[in-house]
Amino acid sequence: MCGIVGYIGKREAIPIVIKGLKRLEYRGYDSAGLAVLKNDKLKLVKCKGKVSDLESKLTNGNGALNQVTLGIGHTRWATHGVPNDINAHPHASNSGKLVIIHNGIIENYASIKEALISRGFSFKSDTDTEVLVNLIEDIQNAEEASLEKATRLALNQVIGAYAIAIFSKDNPNQIVIAKKGSPLVIGIGDDEFFLASDATPFLEYTKKAVYLEDNEMAVINRGEEIKVRSIKSNKPINPYIQQLKMDIESIEKGGYDHFMLKEIYEQPRSIRDSLRGRLLADKGLIRMGGVFEYREKFLNADRIIIVGCGTSWHAGLVAEYIFEELARVPVEVEYASEFRYRNPVITEKDVIIAISQSGETADTLAAIKLAKEKGATIFGICNVVGSSIARETHAGAYTHAGPEIGVASTKAFTAQVAVLSLIALKIAYEKGVIKQSYFYQLLTELDNIPAKIEKMLESDAQTRFISELFKDAHNFLYLGRGYNFPVALEGALKLKEISYIHAEGYPAAEMKHGPIALIDENMPVVVIAPKRGQYEKVVSNIQEVKARNGRVIAIVSHGDKEISAMADHVIEIEDTLEVFSPLLTTIPLQLLSYHIAVMRGCNVDQPRNLAKSVTVE
Ligand code: AGP
């Protein structure tokens, strides 16, 4: 939910922290701040607003902040306390000696705060983080403990999730770091260290990284090796230093106006990358280590339960149709937030598939922890290597979509659907419930999908034209049947979350059970109507809309004549098998929402009230 960055080494810290925070703004941008140590003086600058607001605050009246080689910074998505200067991180302890940044939630902060107040502490902010830094100070004073020990003892009293970095003005050569439930990665340079919520802030400096596990803490001292230990047991841990493969270009906008547009156009590549090494169409093979390792669980599963949130939940809905049709296995799709609280019946014969782009969504993480405790097998589909959900699962398959910076998920969705299609095909093949010829046909068609998307992306003139006509609408209705009902939901979510136009997705047949009352000339109706599937039924639904003066925007297969003659506007897609149609029908809906949002002057990459990763409940 928030982004944290830190640096200790030989370079100027502030430019590194500021640039790093900008790379993490997709995680939240209500307020920003940083703390540095200069000549033993702690300098803390923070404000409501974005990193750019912090940057201008830094240059006005804060004196020369150079020759500073230790610093931490934070960009916030508010959980406790409204976004304002006081609640912005970093937070200092009462004595002013300690300063901390934190991503996560301290659930028992109120009781700790009460105890600290009774021991004479006072608080400026409403945040749980200020409570944590003063708890650490209280323990340090009482036990005459090192910062590392005081931090560890404090965290053993804390209930919640955290990724923290803390330093003391008494020690300009050390930062203490700890992680539980929120992401934290340490970049290891040549006599310098970086810390961040993901690797993008330090990729240009080093690709050597340590992803802390939950309940681990690290001490980074200038000129020394990183030391990692268990927060619970205090046992030293030998850190696994990995060589990252991401490159900095992959996170730049690459010439597009917005990350979202770049990511829409990246989909041929991101799907190819997600299929690479797994889909061997020419050999008629699918290679998925995680699925193979747990094949018995998949083959003998009573059912597959798919959990996720938002767009990931929509990908799960698409997967339900694919798994049930191809692999003949019962599938249930659950909102993670509902699943985790309704005391679900879970057995060891269940396989849970958790879908999450960020791998950090709190509800999804909690849902799989619950299922794991009840003996289910947990399989993850995440886009962030080393993310919390990825590390909580028994096995998984990463979507190699690359960093998705735009808050509205696009390439992650199609990558998720592509990987889920592979898994369903693999299980169908292993179960022997699919004809060989059809299996090979599906592999070949899936392999062709990226090229079909490339062709569709050659021009978005028609989508722009339609966007111009409907950018001022107040409501949209999205209709789809079968595999494209989840796409109707996804299209509606895309539009509402970036253009702020209210939009609803519905099964097309459901329109007659209520929503048809909404239809009039002011209600644009997007109908997903590829020629495969229940085409004739969709034709009837379009006629019902037209009979009530509704304005129909139809997503049709290339060369469609019948619907093109009755709809007000059509957007053509390449033809494909019904099972893979969501991979294509979603593309024009992504572009439609993007262009409408841009025409409405909305902040497409960072829509109001949203954050890229919802790591709180
Ligand atoms: C998608 O456009 C939304 N931004 C949001 O619904 C997102 O899909 C949801 O928060 C789940 O995120 P995750 O995939 O990272 O778990």
XYZ file of C-alpha atoms and ligand atoms in Angstrom, residues 308-313 355-361 364 389 404 406-410 412 416 490 493-494 497 610-614, ligand 1:
48
model
C -8.589 -13.134 -5.856
C -9.739 -9.527 -5.836
C -10.713 -7.065 -8.544
C -9.294 -7.835 -11.938
C -7.617 -10.953 -10.609
C -11.029 -12.191 -9.521
C -4.436 -14.959 -8.367
C -2.671 -11.699 -7.620
C -0.669 -9.333 -9.804
C 1.117 -7.692 -6.885
C 1.293 -10.818 -4.758
C 0.647 -8.525 -1.789
C -3.143 -8.158 -1.615
C -5.889 -12.854 -0.929
C 1.573 -14.525 -1.787
C 2.674 -3.313 -14.033
C -0.571 1.578 -14.065
C -3.025 1.157 -11.214
C -5.610 -0.250 -13.626
C -4.513 -3.784 -14.383
C -4.290 -4.682 -18.068
C -1.519 -8.734 -15.828
C -3.206 -14.443 -15.830
C -13.604 -6.401 -16.309
C -14.167 -2.078 -13.792
C -11.576 -0.575 -16.155
C -11.723 3.035 -11.932
C -6.822 3.972 -5.560
C -3.478 2.276 -5.038
C -1.839 -0.428 -7.084
C -1.601 -2.903 -4.309
C -4.186 -3.136 -1.526
C -7.467 -3.680 -11.272
O -7.584 -2.782 -12.374
C -7.585 -2.988 -9.962
N -6.613 -1.986 -9.837
C -7.705 -3.908 -8.768
O -9.001 -4.432 -8.830
C -6.733 -5.104 -8.638
O -6.984 -6.037 -9.658
C -6.993 -5.774 -7.278
O -6.686 -4.850 -6.264
C -6.184 -7.064 -7.070
O -4.832 -6.755 -7.071
P -3.778 -7.965 -7.178
O -4.011 -8.622 -8.503
O -2.441 -7.309 -7.094
O -4.038 -8.905 -6.047
